[in-house]
Every structure is written in C-alpha cells, then in structure tokens.
Coordinates of C-alpha atoms in Angstrom, one line a residue:
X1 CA 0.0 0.0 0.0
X2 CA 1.2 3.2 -1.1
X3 CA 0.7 6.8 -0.2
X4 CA 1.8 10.1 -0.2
X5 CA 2.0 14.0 1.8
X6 CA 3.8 17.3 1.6
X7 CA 5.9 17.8 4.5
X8 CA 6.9 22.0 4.7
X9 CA 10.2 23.4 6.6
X10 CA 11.4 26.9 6.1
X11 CA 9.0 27.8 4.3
X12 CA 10.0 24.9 1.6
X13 CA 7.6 21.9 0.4
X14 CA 9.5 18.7 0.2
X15 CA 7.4 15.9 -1.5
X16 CA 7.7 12.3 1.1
X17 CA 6.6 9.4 -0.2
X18 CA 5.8 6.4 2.6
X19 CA 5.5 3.3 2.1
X20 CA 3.4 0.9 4.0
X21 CA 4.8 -2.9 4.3
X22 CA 2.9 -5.1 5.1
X23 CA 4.4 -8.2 7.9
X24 CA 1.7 -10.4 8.2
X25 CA -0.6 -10.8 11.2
X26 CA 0.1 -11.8 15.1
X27 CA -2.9 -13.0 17.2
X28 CA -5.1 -12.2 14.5
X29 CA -3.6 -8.4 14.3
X30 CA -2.5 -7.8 11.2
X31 CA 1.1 -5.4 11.8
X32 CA 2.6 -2.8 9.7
X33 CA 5.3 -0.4 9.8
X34 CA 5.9 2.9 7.7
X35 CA 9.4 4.4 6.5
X36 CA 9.8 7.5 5.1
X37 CA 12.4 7.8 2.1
X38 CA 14.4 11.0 1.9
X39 CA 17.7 12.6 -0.2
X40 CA 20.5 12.4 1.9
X41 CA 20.4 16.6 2.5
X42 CA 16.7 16.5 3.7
X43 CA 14.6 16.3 6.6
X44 CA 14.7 12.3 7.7
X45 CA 11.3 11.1 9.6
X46 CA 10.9 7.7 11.1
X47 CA 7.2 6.6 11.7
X48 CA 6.4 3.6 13.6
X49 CA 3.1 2.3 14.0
X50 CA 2.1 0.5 17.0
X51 CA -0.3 -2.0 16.1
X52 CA -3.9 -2.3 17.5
X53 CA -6.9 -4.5 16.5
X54 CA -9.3 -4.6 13.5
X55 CA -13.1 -3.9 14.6
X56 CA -15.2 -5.9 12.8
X57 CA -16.3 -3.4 10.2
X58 CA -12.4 -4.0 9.1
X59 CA -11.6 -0.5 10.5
X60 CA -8.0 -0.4 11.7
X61 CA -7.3 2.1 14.6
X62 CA -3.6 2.7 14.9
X63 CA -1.5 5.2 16.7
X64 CA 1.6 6.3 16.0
X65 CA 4.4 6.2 19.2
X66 CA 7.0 6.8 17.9
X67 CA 8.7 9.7 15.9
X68 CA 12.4 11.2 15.8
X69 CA 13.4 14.2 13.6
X70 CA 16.6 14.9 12.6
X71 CA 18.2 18.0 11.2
X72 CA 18.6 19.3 7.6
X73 CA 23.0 18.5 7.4
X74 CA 22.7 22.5 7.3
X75 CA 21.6 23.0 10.1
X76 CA 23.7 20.3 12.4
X77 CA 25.4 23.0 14.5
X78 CA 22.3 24.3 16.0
X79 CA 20.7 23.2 19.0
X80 CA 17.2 24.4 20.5
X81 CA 17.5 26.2 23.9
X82 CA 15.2 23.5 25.4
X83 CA 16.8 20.2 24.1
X84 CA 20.3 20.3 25.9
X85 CA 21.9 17.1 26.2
X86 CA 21.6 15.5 30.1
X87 CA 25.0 14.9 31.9
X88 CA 25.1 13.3 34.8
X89 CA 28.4 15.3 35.8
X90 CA 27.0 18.5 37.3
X91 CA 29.0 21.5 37.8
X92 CA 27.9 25.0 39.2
X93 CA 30.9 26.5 37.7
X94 CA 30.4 29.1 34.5
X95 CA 33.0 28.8 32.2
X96 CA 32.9 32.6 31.2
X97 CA 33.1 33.6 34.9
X98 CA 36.3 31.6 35.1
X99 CA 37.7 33.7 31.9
X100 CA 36.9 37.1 33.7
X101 CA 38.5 36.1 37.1
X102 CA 40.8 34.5 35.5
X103 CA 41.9 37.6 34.1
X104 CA 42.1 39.9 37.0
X105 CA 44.0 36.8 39.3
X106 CA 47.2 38.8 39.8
X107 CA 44.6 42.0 41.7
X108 CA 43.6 40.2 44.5
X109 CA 46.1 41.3 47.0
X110 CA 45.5 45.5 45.6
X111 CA 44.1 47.1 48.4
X112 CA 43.0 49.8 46.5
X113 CA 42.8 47.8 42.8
X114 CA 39.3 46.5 41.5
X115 CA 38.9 44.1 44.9
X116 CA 39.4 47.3 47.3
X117 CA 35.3 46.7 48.1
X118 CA 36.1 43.2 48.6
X119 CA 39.0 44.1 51.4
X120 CA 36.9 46.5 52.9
X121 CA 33.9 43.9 53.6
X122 CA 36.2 42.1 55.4
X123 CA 35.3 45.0 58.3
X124 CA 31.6 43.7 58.4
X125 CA 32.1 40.0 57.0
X126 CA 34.7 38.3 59.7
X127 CA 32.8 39.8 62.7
X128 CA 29.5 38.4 61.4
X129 CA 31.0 35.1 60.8
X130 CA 33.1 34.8 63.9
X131 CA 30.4 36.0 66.1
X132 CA 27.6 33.7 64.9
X133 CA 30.1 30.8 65.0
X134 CA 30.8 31.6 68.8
X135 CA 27.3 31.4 70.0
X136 CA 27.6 27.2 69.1
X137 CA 31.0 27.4 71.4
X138 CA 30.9 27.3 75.0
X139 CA 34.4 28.2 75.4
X140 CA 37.0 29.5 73.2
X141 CA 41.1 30.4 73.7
X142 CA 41.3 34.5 73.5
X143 CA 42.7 35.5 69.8
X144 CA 42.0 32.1 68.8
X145 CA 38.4 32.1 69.4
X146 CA 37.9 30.0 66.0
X147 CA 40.2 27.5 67.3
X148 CA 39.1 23.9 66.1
X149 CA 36.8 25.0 63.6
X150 CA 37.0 23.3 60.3
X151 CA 35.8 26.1 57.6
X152 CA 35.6 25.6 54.0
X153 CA 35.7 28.8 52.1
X154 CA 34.2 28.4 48.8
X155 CA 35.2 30.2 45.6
X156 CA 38.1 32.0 47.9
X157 CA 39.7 34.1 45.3
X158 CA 43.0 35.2 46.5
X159 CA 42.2 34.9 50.0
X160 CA 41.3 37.8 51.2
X161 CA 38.2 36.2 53.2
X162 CA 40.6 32.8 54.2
X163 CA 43.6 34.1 55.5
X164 CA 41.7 36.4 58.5
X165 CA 39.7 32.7 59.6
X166 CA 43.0 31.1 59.6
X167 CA 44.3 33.8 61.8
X168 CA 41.5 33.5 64.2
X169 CA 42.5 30.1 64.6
X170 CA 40.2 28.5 62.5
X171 CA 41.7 25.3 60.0
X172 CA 40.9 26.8 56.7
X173 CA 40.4 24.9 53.4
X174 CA 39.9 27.4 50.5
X175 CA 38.6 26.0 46.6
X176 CA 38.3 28.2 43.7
X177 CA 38.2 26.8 40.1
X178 CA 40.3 29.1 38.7
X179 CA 44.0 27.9 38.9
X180 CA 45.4 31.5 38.6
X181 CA 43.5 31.8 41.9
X182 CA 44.9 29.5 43.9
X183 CA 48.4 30.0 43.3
X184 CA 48.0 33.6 43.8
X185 CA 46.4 33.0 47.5
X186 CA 49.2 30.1 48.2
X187 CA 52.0 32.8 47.0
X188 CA 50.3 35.1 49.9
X189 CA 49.8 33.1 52.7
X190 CA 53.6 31.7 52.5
X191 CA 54.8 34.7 53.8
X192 CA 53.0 34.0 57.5
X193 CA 54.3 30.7 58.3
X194 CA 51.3 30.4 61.0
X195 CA 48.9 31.0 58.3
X196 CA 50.9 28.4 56.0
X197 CA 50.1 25.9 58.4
X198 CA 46.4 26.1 59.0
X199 CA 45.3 27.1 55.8
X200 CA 44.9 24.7 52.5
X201 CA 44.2 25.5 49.2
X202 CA 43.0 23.3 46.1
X203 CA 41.9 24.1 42.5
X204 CA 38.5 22.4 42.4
X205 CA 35.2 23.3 42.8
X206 CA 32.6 22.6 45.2
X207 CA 30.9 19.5 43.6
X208 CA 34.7 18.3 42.9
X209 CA 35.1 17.8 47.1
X210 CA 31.4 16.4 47.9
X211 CA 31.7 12.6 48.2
X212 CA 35.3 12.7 50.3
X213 CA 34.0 15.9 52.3
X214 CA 30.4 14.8 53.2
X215 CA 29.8 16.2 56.7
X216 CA 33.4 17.6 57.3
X217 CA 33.0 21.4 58.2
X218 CA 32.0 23.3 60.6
X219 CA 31.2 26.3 58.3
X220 CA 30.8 26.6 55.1
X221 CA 31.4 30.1 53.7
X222 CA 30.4 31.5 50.0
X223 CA 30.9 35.3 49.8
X224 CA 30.4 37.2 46.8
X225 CA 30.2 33.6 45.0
X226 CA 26.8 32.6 44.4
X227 CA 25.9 35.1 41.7
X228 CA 28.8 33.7 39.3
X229 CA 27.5 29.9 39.5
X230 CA 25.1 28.6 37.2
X231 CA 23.4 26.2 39.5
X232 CA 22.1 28.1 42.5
X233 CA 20.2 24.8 44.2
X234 CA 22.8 22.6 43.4
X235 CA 25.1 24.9 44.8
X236 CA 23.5 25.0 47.9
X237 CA 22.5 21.3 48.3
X238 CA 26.4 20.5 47.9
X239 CA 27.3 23.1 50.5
X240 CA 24.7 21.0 53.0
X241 CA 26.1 18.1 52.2
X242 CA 29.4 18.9 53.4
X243 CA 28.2 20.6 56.3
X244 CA 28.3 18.7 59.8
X245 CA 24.6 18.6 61.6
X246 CA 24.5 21.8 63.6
X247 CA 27.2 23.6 60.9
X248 CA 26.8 27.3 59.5
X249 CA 26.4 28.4 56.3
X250 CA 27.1 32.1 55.5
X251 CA 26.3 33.9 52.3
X252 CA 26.9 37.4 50.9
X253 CA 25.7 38.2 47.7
X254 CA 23.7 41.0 45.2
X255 CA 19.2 40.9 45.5
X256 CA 17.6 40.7 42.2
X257 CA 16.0 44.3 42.1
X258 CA 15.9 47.2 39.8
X259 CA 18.0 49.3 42.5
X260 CA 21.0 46.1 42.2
X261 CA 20.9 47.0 38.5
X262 CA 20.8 50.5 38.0
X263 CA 23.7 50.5 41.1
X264 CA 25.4 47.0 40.9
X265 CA 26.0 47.1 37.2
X266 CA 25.1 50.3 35.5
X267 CA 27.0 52.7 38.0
X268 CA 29.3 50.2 39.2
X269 CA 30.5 48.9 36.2
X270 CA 30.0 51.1 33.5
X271 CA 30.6 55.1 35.1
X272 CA 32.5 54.4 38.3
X273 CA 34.2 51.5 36.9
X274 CA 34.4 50.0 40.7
X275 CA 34.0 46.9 39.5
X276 CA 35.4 45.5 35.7
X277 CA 32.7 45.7 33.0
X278 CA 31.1 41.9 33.0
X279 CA 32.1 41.2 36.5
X280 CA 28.1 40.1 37.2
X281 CA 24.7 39.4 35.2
X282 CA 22.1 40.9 36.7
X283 CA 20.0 37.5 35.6
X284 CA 22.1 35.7 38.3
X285 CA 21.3 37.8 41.0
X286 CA 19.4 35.9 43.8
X287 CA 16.6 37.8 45.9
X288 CA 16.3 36.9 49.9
X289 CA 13.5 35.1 49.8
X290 CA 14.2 33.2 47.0
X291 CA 17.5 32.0 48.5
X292 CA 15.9 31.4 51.5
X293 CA 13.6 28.9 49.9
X294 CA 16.4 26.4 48.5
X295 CA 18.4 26.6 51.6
X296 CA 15.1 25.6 53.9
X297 CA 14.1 23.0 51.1
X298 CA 17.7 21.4 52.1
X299 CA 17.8 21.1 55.4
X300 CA 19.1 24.7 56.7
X301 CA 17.5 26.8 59.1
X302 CA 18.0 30.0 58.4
X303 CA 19.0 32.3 61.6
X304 CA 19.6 35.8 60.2
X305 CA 19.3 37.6 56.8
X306 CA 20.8 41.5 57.3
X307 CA 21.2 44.3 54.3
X308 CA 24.2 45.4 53.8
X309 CA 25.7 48.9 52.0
X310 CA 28.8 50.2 50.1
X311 CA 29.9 54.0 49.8
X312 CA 31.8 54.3 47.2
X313 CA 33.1 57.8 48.4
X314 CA 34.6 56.6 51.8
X315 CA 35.2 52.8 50.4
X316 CA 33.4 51.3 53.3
X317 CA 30.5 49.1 54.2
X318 CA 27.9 48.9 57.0
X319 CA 24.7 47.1 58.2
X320 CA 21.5 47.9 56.8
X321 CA 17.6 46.8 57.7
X322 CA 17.5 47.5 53.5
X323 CA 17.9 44.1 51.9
X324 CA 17.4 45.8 48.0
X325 CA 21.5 45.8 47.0
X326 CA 23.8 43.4 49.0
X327 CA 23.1 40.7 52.1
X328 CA 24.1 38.9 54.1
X329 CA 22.3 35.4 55.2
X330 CA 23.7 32.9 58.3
X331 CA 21.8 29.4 58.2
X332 CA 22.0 26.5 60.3
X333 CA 22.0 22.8 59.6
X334 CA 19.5 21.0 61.2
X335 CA 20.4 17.9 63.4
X336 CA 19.8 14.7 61.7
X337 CA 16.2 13.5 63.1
X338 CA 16.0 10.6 65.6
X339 CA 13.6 8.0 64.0
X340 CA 10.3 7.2 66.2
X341 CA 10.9 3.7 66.5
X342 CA 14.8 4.4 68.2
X343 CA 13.2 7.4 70.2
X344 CA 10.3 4.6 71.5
X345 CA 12.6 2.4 72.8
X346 CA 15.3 5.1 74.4
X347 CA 11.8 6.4 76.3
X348 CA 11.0 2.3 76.9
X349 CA 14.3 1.6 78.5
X350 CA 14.0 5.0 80.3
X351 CA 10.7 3.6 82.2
X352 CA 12.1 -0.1 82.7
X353 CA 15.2 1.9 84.4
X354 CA 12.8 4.2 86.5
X355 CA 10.4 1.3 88.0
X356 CA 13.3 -0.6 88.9
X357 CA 14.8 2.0 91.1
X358 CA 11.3 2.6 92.4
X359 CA 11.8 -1.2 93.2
X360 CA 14.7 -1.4 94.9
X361 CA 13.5 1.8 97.1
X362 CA 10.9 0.0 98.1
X363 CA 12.8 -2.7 99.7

C-alpha cells in the first residue's frame, strides 16, 4: 500500500513518499510499519506504527508512538534552547566567569585595585562570621576564638576572606576553580608561616570535594560567589552536604531588584568603573526570599538575613535593615532527626530503668 503528503520546513515543500509494508498478522492483528524515504540533504522522519486491533467493520485504529526528527546537514550546528543534552556530571561552575576572574588573578592582593570593596567587607564579613560561630561554642582560647573550627571557604579568590579565619585560629580549606587563583592566594599566605600551616588551598570546585568531604565542616562560607555559578540549588545542596549537623552556612551576595541593576551594574561597572565591566549578570542575582527557599528545602534553618551597603566615596561598608543591594544570610544545619521507633525504645528503656529503682526503694 502506497501513499503520499507534503511535509513544509522553512517555508520549503519537500514531496515524502511512505510506504506501508505489510508483515503479516500476530494474534489475528495484522502489523505494519511505515518508512519514510528522503535525499541524503533532507529532513529524515521515522514513523512507527504500533499495532492495534481490526473492529469488525475492518476499520484499523492505529496510533503512532514513535517519531524522531533529525536536522537538515545545514543545520547540524544548531541546537534548540530546550533540548540540551543531560550529563550526569554536574557542575555550578560558568566557564565565562572563570575567563573574567581569571583575568584579574594577579589584583587580589590591591588594596585599592578593583577588589578594594572586597577588602573592605572584610570590616563587616569576619565579625558576622566569627560571632555567629561563637554562639555554638561554649568556650573558646582568646585571639583564637575559632580554634578547632574546620571552615571551608568556597570560591576563595585570593584569600582575602581565608587568610583572616586562619588567623582567628580556624583550619581553613579554600577552593576556587580558577587555577590563577589559587596560586596567587598560596603565594600570599607563604609569607606567615602560622597561616601556611592552617590554611589549604585546592583548585577544584565545590561538587569536585562532595563525596570525600560529606559532613566535614563546621562552616561553610560563599561570599560574593553565588551570583557567578550557574546552579544556584545545586550549589546549595552540595554546601549542606558537606556541612556537619548543627554547621553554618554564610552567604553574601547581590538581590535581584531594579536598584541592584541600576547600582550594581550600571553605576558600578559602566561610570565608576568599581567593578570590571562583565564582573556580574544581573539575571544571576538571587533575591532573599528566593534564596531562603532552597536553603530551607535542604535542610538549613536560616538564623539571620541583614542588608548590607557600600559608599563608594569613603570605600566602606555597613549594616542595613534594606535588603534591596547586598546581604548577608547565616543558616543552620538541622540535626539529623532521631527516628520514632529508636526514640520509642530510648523512652522504653528509660521507664524499665525508672520502675526498677522505684523497686529497689521500696525494699
């Protein structure tokens, strides 16, 4: 059985003959399959046809499940927006971001270079970390009150955030994907042998440490970093995972608002030039509540979410009730719940313990 149709693509009409062949019958189903026969250039179509049963007026009710297209040769190099291939290896990391940091690696240590507002946080970013770490420690050694801490500082730049943990005392591991990075903050902290010796650095990103470093930290740090990755949730679920029950997580980052962009980008970047042109996307820009929500859907608690300001005139920052430009956010990981059967018995052998005192007073 023969038959034919007009199939159009850009705006072109491309005459497709099918065939029908015939393969006999199964269970008294008769079974078919259709093929589609093209020129090597043109639009390929495979139809299947899954078979179904013939109602007794001989009617044949068939539906098709199955149909693949594939691309004019022209057009091989393009791929739609919604039809990415799946990988199972996930990264947060954007390779462009690593291009522009990678470009400005040798700045980090300029106190008054293109990271001057980055040094200058430090006045409002180390207090807020060390204090809200202190309220989990009942005692701590004076100028060491970090001491024992395991902190991971991810996307650590140069250093500038890792090298004042490690001198609080805390054990400091610092990551960044960009190589450059790295081996500018390792150059640094070898001049302060103390600092040499409880602070580590490695070229990797997060996703890179998860399996060896699940439930390692004590604190888990990501300043200035989650509006360069690409997978905000994933992000966040990989800086849980690596977080010890009862361990803080502490983020400082840009809200999404029309004040971030006019400010953050358009006076920032392109008049006062505080920042390089291209240092952030406004699209990646994550608002409070937002960020909130994925770090409650994975476990965190969130303690404290605080606004925070930049004057560009006196290069300094301070606290602010105003959320609209940069935060700060402190959550907690909550304790791994004890399961009702455990908790039934623990309260069990509690009352077999208290009746058999009440026994033995007795006597």
């Amino acid at each position: 059985m023969w038959g034919a149709r007009k199939l159009s693509s850009s705006g072109s009409l491309f005459l497709n003959v099918l065939r029908f062949r015939y393969l006999g019958t199964q269970s008294g189903c008769p079974r078919f399959t259709t093929s589609a026969v093209y020129s090597k250039n043109q639009l390929s179509w495979t139809l299947q046809i899954k078979p179904w049963v013939f109602h007794e007026y001989r009617i044949m009710w068939s539906k098709s499940y199955r149909m693949t297209f594939a691309c004019l040769n022209t057009m091989k190099s393009y791929r739609y927006p919604w039809a990415r291939p799946y990988s199972t290896s996930r990264t947060t990391v954007d390779s462009s971001e690593v291009k522009t940091f990678l470009a400005l690696a040798h700045r980090w240590w300029d106190e008054q270079g293109v990271y001057a507002p980055l040094h200058s946080m430090n006045d409002l970013r180390v207090p807020f970390i060390r204090d809200n770490l202190l309220k989990t420690v009942a005692n701590h050694q004076p100028g060491k009150p970090l001491s024992g801490m395991k902190i991971l500082d991810v996307g650590c730049g140069g250093g500038l955030l890792t090298e004042p943990l490690g001198r609080l005392g805390a054990s400091v591991i610092g990551i960044d994907p960009v190589d450059a990075n790295i081996k500018t903050a390792q150059r640094h902290k070898s001049f302060d042998p103390v600092l040499d010796k409880r602070i580590e650095y490695r070229a990797c990103s997060l996703e890179e440490i998860v399996e060896e470093s699940t439930e390692t930290f004590d604190a888990v740090i990501a300043s200035e970093v989650v509006e360069h990755v690409i997978d905000l949730e994933t992000f966040i679920q990989c800086c849980c995972q690596v977080l010890k029950p009862g361990g803080s997580l502490f983020i400082t980052t840009i809200n999404k608002t029309q004040l971030s962009y006019v400010l953050g980008i358009v006076f920032s970047e392109q008049i006062a030039g505080i920042v390089p042109k291209g240092t952030h996307t406004w699209e990646k820009f994550v608002s409070p509540e937002k960020l909130e929500s994925i770090m409650e859907s994975n476990g965190l608690s969130v303690q404290t979410v605080v606004g925070m300001l930049y004057n560009p005139f006196s290069g300094h920052w301070h606290w602010s009730e105003n959320t609209s430009l940069n935060y700060a956010a402190h959550a907690v990981k909550q304790e791994h719940p004890v399961p009702a059967e455990t908790e039934t018995e623990e309260l069990r052998a509690q009352a077999s313990t208290n009746s058999s005192v009440h026994e033995e007073l007795k006597k």
